[in-house]
CSV table of C-alpha atoms in Angstrom, one decimal:
chain,number,residue,atom,x,y,z
A,1,MET,CA,-57.9,17.9,35.4
A,2,SER,CA,-56.3,21.0,34.4
A,3,PHE,CA,-54.5,21.8,31.1
A,4,THR,CA,-51.1,21.8,33.1
A,5,SER,CA,-51.6,18.4,34.7
A,6,LYS,CA,-52.6,16.9,31.5
A,7,ASN,CA,-49.4,18.4,30.1
A,8,VAL,CA,-47.3,16.9,33.1
A,9,ILE,CA,-48.8,13.6,32.5
A,10,LEU,CA,-48.0,13.5,28.7
A,11,ILE,CA,-44.5,14.5,29.5
A,12,LEU,CA,-44.0,11.6,32.2
A,13,LEU,CA,-45.6,9.3,29.7
A,14,LEU,CA,-43.3,10.3,26.7
A,15,GLY,CA,-40.2,10.2,29.3
A,16,PHE,CA,-41.3,6.6,30.1
A,17,PHE,CA,-41.2,5.7,26.5
A,18,ILE,CA,-38.0,7.3,25.6
A,19,VAL,CA,-36.2,5.7,28.5
A,20,GLY,CA,-38.1,2.3,27.6
A,21,GLY,CA,-36.8,2.7,24.0
A,22,GLY,CA,-33.3,3.6,25.0
A,23,VAL,CA,-33.1,0.5,27.1
A,24,GLU,CA,-34.7,-1.6,24.1
A,25,GLN,CA,-31.7,-0.3,21.9
A,26,VAL,CA,-28.8,-1.0,24.5
A,27,ASN,CA,-30.5,-4.4,24.8
A,28,ALA,CA,-30.5,-4.8,21.1
A,29,GLN,CA,-26.7,-3.7,20.7
A,30,GLN,CA,-25.6,-6.1,23.4
A,31,GLY,CA,-27.1,-9.0,21.7
A,32,LEU,CA,-25.7,-7.9,18.2
A,33,LYS,CA,-22.3,-7.8,20.0
A,34,LYS,CA,-22.7,-10.9,21.5
A,35,LYS,CA,-23.8,-12.7,18.4
A,36,VAL,CA,-20.7,-11.1,16.5
A,37,ASP,CA,-18.5,-12.5,19.2
A,38,GLU,CA,-19.9,-16.0,18.8
A,39,LEU,CA,-19.4,-16.0,15.1
A,40,PHE,CA,-15.9,-14.2,15.1
A,41,VAL,CA,-14.3,-17.1,17.4
A,42,LYS,CA,-15.2,-19.6,14.6
A,43,ALA,CA,-14.5,-17.3,11.7
A,44,SER,CA,-10.9,-16.7,13.1
A,45,SER,CA,-10.3,-19.9,14.3
A,46,GLY,CA,-7.5,-22.2,13.1
A,47,GLU,CA,-8.8,-25.2,14.8
A,48,VAL,CA,-9.8,-28.3,12.7
A,49,MET,CA,-13.2,-28.6,14.5
A,50,PHE,CA,-13.9,-25.2,12.9
A,51,ARG,CA,-12.7,-25.8,9.7
A,52,ASP,CA,-16.0,-25.7,7.9
A,53,MET,CA,-17.8,-22.9,9.8
A,54,VAL,CA,-14.9,-20.5,9.2
A,55,GLU,CA,-16.3,-19.0,5.5
A,56,PRO,CA,-20.0,-19.3,6.6
A,57,ALA,CA,-19.1,-17.4,9.9
A,58,LYS,CA,-17.5,-14.8,7.9
A,59,ASP,CA,-20.4,-14.4,5.6
A,60,SER,CA,-22.6,-14.5,8.6
A,61,ILE,CA,-20.9,-11.4,10.2
A,62,ALA,CA,-20.8,-9.8,7.0
A,63,ALA,CA,-24.6,-10.0,6.3
A,64,MET,CA,-24.8,-7.8,9.4
A,65,GLY,CA,-23.5,-5.1,7.6
A,66,ALA,CA,-22.6,-1.9,8.9
A,67,ASP,CA,-24.3,-2.5,12.4
A,68,ALA,CA,-21.4,-5.0,13.0
A,69,VAL,CA,-18.5,-2.6,12.1
A,70,PRO,CA,-18.2,-1.2,15.5
A,71,PHE,CA,-17.7,-4.6,17.1
A,72,LEU,CA,-15.2,-5.5,14.5
A,73,VAL,CA,-13.2,-2.3,14.9
A,74,GLU,CA,-12.8,-2.6,18.6
A,75,LYS,CA,-11.3,-6.1,17.8
A,76,PHE,CA,-8.4,-4.6,15.9
A,77,THR,CA,-6.2,-4.2,19.1
A,78,THR,CA,-5.8,-7.9,18.9
A,79,LYS,CA,-2.3,-9.3,18.8
A,80,SER,CA,-3.3,-12.3,16.6
A,81,ALA,CA,-2.3,-12.1,13.0
A,82,ARG,CA,-5.0,-14.3,12.1
A,83,GLU,CA,-7.7,-12.4,13.9
A,84,ARG,CA,-6.6,-8.9,12.3
A,85,THR,CA,-6.6,-10.7,8.7
A,86,THR,CA,-10.2,-12.2,9.5
A,87,ILE,CA,-11.2,-8.5,10.6
A,88,ILE,CA,-10.1,-7.0,7.3
A,89,GLU,CA,-11.6,-9.9,5.4
A,90,ILE,CA,-15.1,-9.4,6.8
A,91,LEU,CA,-14.8,-5.7,6.7
A,92,LYS,CA,-14.2,-6.2,2.8
A,93,LYS,CA,-16.9,-8.5,2.4
A,94,ILE,CA,-19.2,-5.6,4.1
A,95,GLY,CA,-17.8,-3.0,1.5
A,96,SER,CA,-18.7,0.4,1.0
A,97,PRO,CA,-21.4,0.3,4.1
A,98,ALA,CA,-18.5,-0.2,6.3
A,99,VAL,CA,-16.7,2.9,5.2
A,100,PRO,CA,-18.5,5.6,7.2
A,101,TYR,CA,-17.5,4.3,10.4
A,102,LEU,CA,-14.0,3.2,9.4
A,103,ILE,CA,-13.5,6.9,8.3
A,104,ARG,CA,-14.4,8.1,11.9
A,105,SER,CA,-12.2,5.5,13.4
A,106,LEU,CA,-9.3,7.1,11.6
A,107,LYS,CA,-9.4,9.7,14.4
A,108,ASN,CA,-9.2,6.9,17.0
A,109,PRO,CA,-6.5,7.8,19.6
A,110,ASP,CA,-4.9,4.4,19.5
A,111,TYR,CA,-2.7,4.4,16.2
A,112,LEU,CA,-3.0,0.7,16.1
A,113,ILE,CA,-6.5,0.7,15.3
A,114,VAL,CA,-6.0,3.5,12.9
A,115,GLN,CA,-3.3,1.6,11.3
A,116,ARG,CA,-5.5,-1.4,10.4
A,117,VAL,CA,-8.2,0.8,9.7
A,118,CYS,CA,-6.2,2.3,6.9
A,119,ALA,CA,-5.3,-1.3,5.7
A,120,ALA,CA,-9.2,-2.1,5.8
A,121,LEU,CA,-10.0,0.8,3.7
A,122,GLY,CA,-7.2,0.1,1.3
A,123,ASP,CA,-8.9,-3.4,0.8
A,124,ILE,CA,-12.4,-2.1,0.3
A,125,ARG,CA,-11.1,0.6,-2.2
A,126,ASP,CA,-14.0,3.1,-1.9
A,127,SER,CA,-13.0,6.4,-3.3
A,128,SER,CA,-14.8,8.4,-0.5
A,129,ALA,CA,-12.0,7.1,1.9
A,130,VAL,CA,-9.3,9.3,-0.5
A,131,GLU,CA,-9.5,12.6,1.6
A,132,PRO,CA,-9.8,11.1,4.9
A,133,LEU,CA,-6.7,8.7,4.2
A,134,MET,CA,-4.6,11.9,2.9
A,135,GLN,CA,-5.1,13.5,6.1
A,136,VAL,CA,-3.4,10.5,8.1
A,137,THR,CA,-0.5,10.4,5.8
A,138,SER,CA,1.1,13.1,8.1
A,139,HIS,CA,0.5,11.0,11.3
A,140,LYS,CA,2.9,11.1,14.1
A,141,GLU,CA,3.2,7.3,13.8
A,142,TRP,CA,5.1,6.0,11.1
A,143,GLN,CA,3.2,2.9,10.9
A,144,VAL,CA,-0.1,4.8,10.1
A,145,ARG,CA,1.7,6.8,7.5
A,146,GLU,CA,2.8,3.6,5.9
A,147,GLN,CA,-0.7,1.9,5.9
A,148,ALA,CA,-2.4,5.2,4.5
A,149,LEU,CA,-0.2,5.5,1.6
A,150,GLY,CA,-0.4,1.7,0.9
A,151,ALA,CA,-4.5,2.3,0.9
A,152,LEU,CA,-4.1,5.4,-1.4
A,153,GLY,CA,-2.0,3.3,-3.6
A,154,ASN,CA,-4.7,0.4,-3.6
A,155,ILE,CA,-7.4,2.9,-4.4
A,156,ALA,CA,-5.2,4.6,-7.0
A,157,SER,CA,-6.8,8.0,-7.0
A,158,SER,CA,-4.8,10.6,-8.8
A,159,GLY,CA,-6.2,13.3,-6.2
A,160,ALA,CA,-4.0,11.7,-3.6
A,161,ALA,CA,-0.9,12.9,-5.7
A,162,ASP,CA,0.5,15.5,-3.2
A,163,PRO,CA,0.6,13.6,-0.2
A,164,ILE,CA,2.3,10.4,-1.9
A,165,VAL,CA,4.8,12.8,-3.8
A,166,PHE,CA,5.6,14.7,-0.6
A,167,SER,CA,5.9,11.0,1.4
A,168,LEU,CA,8.9,10.0,-0.9
A,169,GLU,CA,11.0,12.2,1.4
A,170,ASP,CA,9.6,10.6,4.6
A,171,SER,CA,12.3,9.9,7.4
A,172,ILE,CA,11.2,6.4,7.5
A,173,GLY,CA,12.3,3.9,4.8
A,174,LEU,CA,9.3,1.8,4.8
A,175,VAL,CA,7.0,4.8,4.6
A,176,ARG,CA,9.2,5.9,1.6
A,177,LYS,CA,8.7,2.4,0.1
A,178,ALA,CA,4.9,2.6,0.7
A,179,ALA,CA,4.8,6.0,-1.1
A,180,VAL,CA,7.1,4.6,-4.0
A,181,VAL,CA,4.4,1.8,-4.6
A,182,ALA,CA,1.3,4.1,-4.3
A,183,ALA,CA,2.9,6.3,-6.8
A,184,GLY,CA,3.5,3.4,-9.3
A,185,LYS,CA,-0.1,2.2,-8.8
A,186,THR,CA,-1.6,5.5,-9.1
A,187,GLY,CA,0.4,6.1,-12.5
A,188,LEU,CA,2.0,9.6,-11.4
A,189,SER,CA,4.0,11.1,-14.0
A,190,GLU,CA,5.0,13.9,-11.7
A,191,ALA,CA,6.5,11.2,-9.4
A,192,ILE,CA,9.1,10.2,-12.2
A,193,ARG,CA,12.0,12.5,-11.2
A,194,PRO,CA,11.8,12.0,-7.7
A,195,LEU,CA,11.5,8.0,-8.1
A,196,VAL,CA,14.7,8.2,-10.4
A,197,HIS,CA,16.4,10.0,-7.6
A,198,MET,CA,15.1,7.3,-5.2
A,199,LEU,CA,16.8,4.5,-7.2
A,200,GLY,CA,19.8,5.9,-4.7
A,201,ASP,CA,17.8,5.5,-1.6
A,202,ASP,CA,19.5,4.2,1.5
A,203,PHE,CA,16.9,1.6,2.1
A,204,TYR,CA,17.2,-0.9,-0.4
A,205,GLY,CA,13.4,-1.6,-0.2
A,206,ALA,CA,12.6,1.8,-1.3
A,207,ARG,CA,15.0,1.7,-4.2
A,208,LEU,CA,14.2,-1.6,-5.6
A,209,SER,CA,10.6,-0.5,-5.4
A,210,ALA,CA,11.2,2.6,-7.4
A,211,ALA,CA,12.8,0.7,-10.3
A,212,ASP,CA,9.4,-1.2,-10.5
A,213,ALA,CA,7.2,1.5,-10.0
A,214,LEU,CA,8.9,3.2,-12.7
A,215,LEU,CA,8.0,0.8,-15.1
A,216,ARG,CA,4.4,1.3,-14.5
A,217,LEU,CA,4.8,4.9,-15.6
A,218,ASP,CA,5.2,7.0,-18.9
A,219,THR,CA,8.4,4.7,-20.4
A,220,THR,CA,9.1,7.8,-22.9
A,221,LEU,CA,9.5,10.1,-20.0
A,222,VAL,CA,11.1,7.8,-17.6
A,223,VAL,CA,14.1,7.0,-20.5
A,224,GLU,CA,14.2,10.8,-20.8
A,225,VAL,CA,14.9,11.6,-17.1
A,226,LEU,CA,17.1,8.4,-16.7
A,227,ALA,CA,19.4,9.7,-19.6
A,228,ASP,CA,20.0,12.9,-17.7
A,229,SER,CA,20.5,11.1,-14.3
A,230,MET,CA,23.1,8.2,-15.2
A,231,ILE,CA,26.1,10.6,-14.2
A,232,SER,CA,24.9,10.7,-10.9
A,233,PRO,CA,27.6,10.5,-8.1
A,234,ASN,CA,25.2,8.0,-6.5
A,235,SER,CA,26.0,4.8,-8.2
A,236,PHE,CA,22.9,3.1,-7.4
A,237,VAL,CA,21.1,5.5,-9.4
A,238,GLY,CA,22.9,4.8,-12.7
A,239,ASN,CA,23.2,1.0,-12.1
A,240,LEU,CA,19.5,0.3,-11.1
A,241,GLY,CA,18.7,2.9,-14.1
A,242,CYS,CA,20.3,0.2,-16.3
A,243,TYR,CA,18.0,-2.4,-14.9
A,244,VAL,CA,14.9,-0.1,-15.6
A,245,LEU,CA,16.3,1.0,-19.2
A,246,GLY,CA,16.7,-2.8,-20.1
A,247,GLN,CA,13.1,-3.7,-18.9
A,248,ILE,CA,11.8,-1.0,-21.3
A,249,GLY,CA,13.9,-2.2,-23.8
A,250,SER,CA,13.1,0.6,-26.4
A,251,ASP,CA,15.4,2.0,-29.0
A,252,ASP,CA,15.7,5.2,-26.7
A,253,ALA,CA,16.5,3.0,-23.9
A,254,ILE,CA,19.2,0.9,-25.7
A,255,GLU,CA,20.8,4.0,-27.0
A,256,VAL,CA,21.2,5.3,-23.4
A,257,LEU,CA,22.7,1.9,-22.4
A,258,MET,CA,25.1,1.7,-25.0
A,259,ARG,CA,26.6,4.9,-24.0
A,260,GLN,CA,26.9,3.3,-20.7
A,261,THR,CA,29.0,0.7,-22.0
A,262,ARG,CA,31.6,3.1,-22.8
A,263,SER,CA,31.4,4.4,-18.9
A,264,GLU,CA,34.8,4.6,-17.0
A,265,ASP,CA,33.3,2.5,-14.4
A,266,PRO,CA,33.7,-1.3,-15.0
A,267,SER,CA,30.7,-2.1,-12.8
A,268,ARG,CA,28.4,0.6,-14.6
A,269,ARG,CA,29.3,-1.1,-18.0
A,270,ALA,CA,28.6,-4.6,-16.8
A,271,HIS,CA,25.3,-3.4,-15.5
A,272,ALA,CA,24.5,-1.7,-18.9
A,273,ALA,CA,25.7,-4.8,-20.9
A,274,VAL,CA,23.5,-7.1,-18.8
A,275,ALA,CA,20.6,-4.8,-19.3
A,276,ILE,CA,21.1,-4.9,-23.1
A,277,ILE,CA,21.5,-8.5,-23.3
A,278,LYS,CA,18.2,-8.9,-21.3
A,279,ALA,CA,16.3,-6.6,-23.7
A,280,ASP,CA,17.6,-8.2,-26.9
A,281,PRO,CA,18.2,-11.9,-25.9
A,282,ASP,CA,18.6,-13.0,-29.4
A,283,ASP,CA,20.9,-10.3,-30.2
A,284,ASN,CA,18.5,-9.4,-33.3
A,285,CYS,CA,20.3,-5.7,-33.3
A,286,GLY,CA,23.9,-7.2,-33.1
A,287,TYR,CA,25.0,-5.1,-30.0
A,288,ARG,CA,26.8,-8.1,-28.6
A,289,GLY,CA,29.7,-8.1,-30.9
A,290,ARG,CA,30.5,-4.5,-30.2
A,291,ILE,CA,30.0,-4.7,-26.4
A,292,LEU,CA,32.7,-7.7,-26.4
A,293,GLU,CA,35.2,-6.1,-28.8
A,294,ASN,CA,35.4,-2.8,-26.6
A,295,GLU,CA,35.4,-4.3,-23.2
A,296,THR,CA,38.9,-4.8,-21.7
A,297,ASP,CA,38.1,-5.8,-18.0
A,298,ARG,CA,38.2,-9.4,-17.4
A,299,LEU,CA,35.7,-9.3,-14.4
A,300,THR,CA,33.3,-7.2,-16.7
A,301,LEU,CA,33.7,-9.8,-19.6
A,302,LEU,CA,33.2,-12.7,-17.5
A,303,LYS,CA,29.9,-11.0,-15.9
A,304,ILE,CA,28.8,-10.1,-20.0
A,305,LYS,CA,29.3,-13.7,-20.9
A,306,SER,CA,27.7,-15.2,-17.9
A,307,ALA,CA,24.6,-13.1,-19.0
A,308,ILE,CA,24.8,-14.4,-22.9
């Protein structure tokens, strides 16, 4: 047998083994998918008969590790809230080994999958997902932007500051709210001024979340910025600002509030007085007498006395 003939035979044998190995790999993947599907029926079931099997089924899928992730991600198109929650719970159990495939899935053309992958990454809280999540905060679908910002807030990496602050001006209220919450969770001092401005946001969810977010940040700087913003023509800024100052309750905060009790706006005086009462419920500083003595508006007096 010539040398050339031997080479041809070796190549044919190698091709046979490669094809055979490929078939085996496909069969193994199909078997794994079938197993995941069978377990997932129990893991996501609300049926009484499967009640005791739900958690063991979740654990069994999670034990498969990264190999199970592609089959879980493809289920993200489900319309069932229970199934969606179950997928995310299992991915969270798998943890960091699931992250590489989830990151690749952020480029999926189906925005519904991308949106839910963001939620899963937020629950896993692996810092390697920060940069990829930052990239989808500018996604054309607002639902993806919202979930990406929520995930960045859960991971709480200061490296995500720029897209979070930028998203505070998003055209969609729910996205702005997600950015506000993320800024608070991440402790972004650079977000204080825009957050104070957002106390006057058109969307109530964004402005109320802004008030809560400010309480997570540097309170000294928050009081300083609020003191300069109480004269805003947007009444929400000053009124919610009173709430924030009352929650902070420092001497500087009370001083700003006392100035607001002399506002020309009866509503502002009421907000300021109520905030002071909540900050000093036992009237240890003796502010109540001065407030009541100076107030002439009957409705404002009623609000103050109700707070007392």
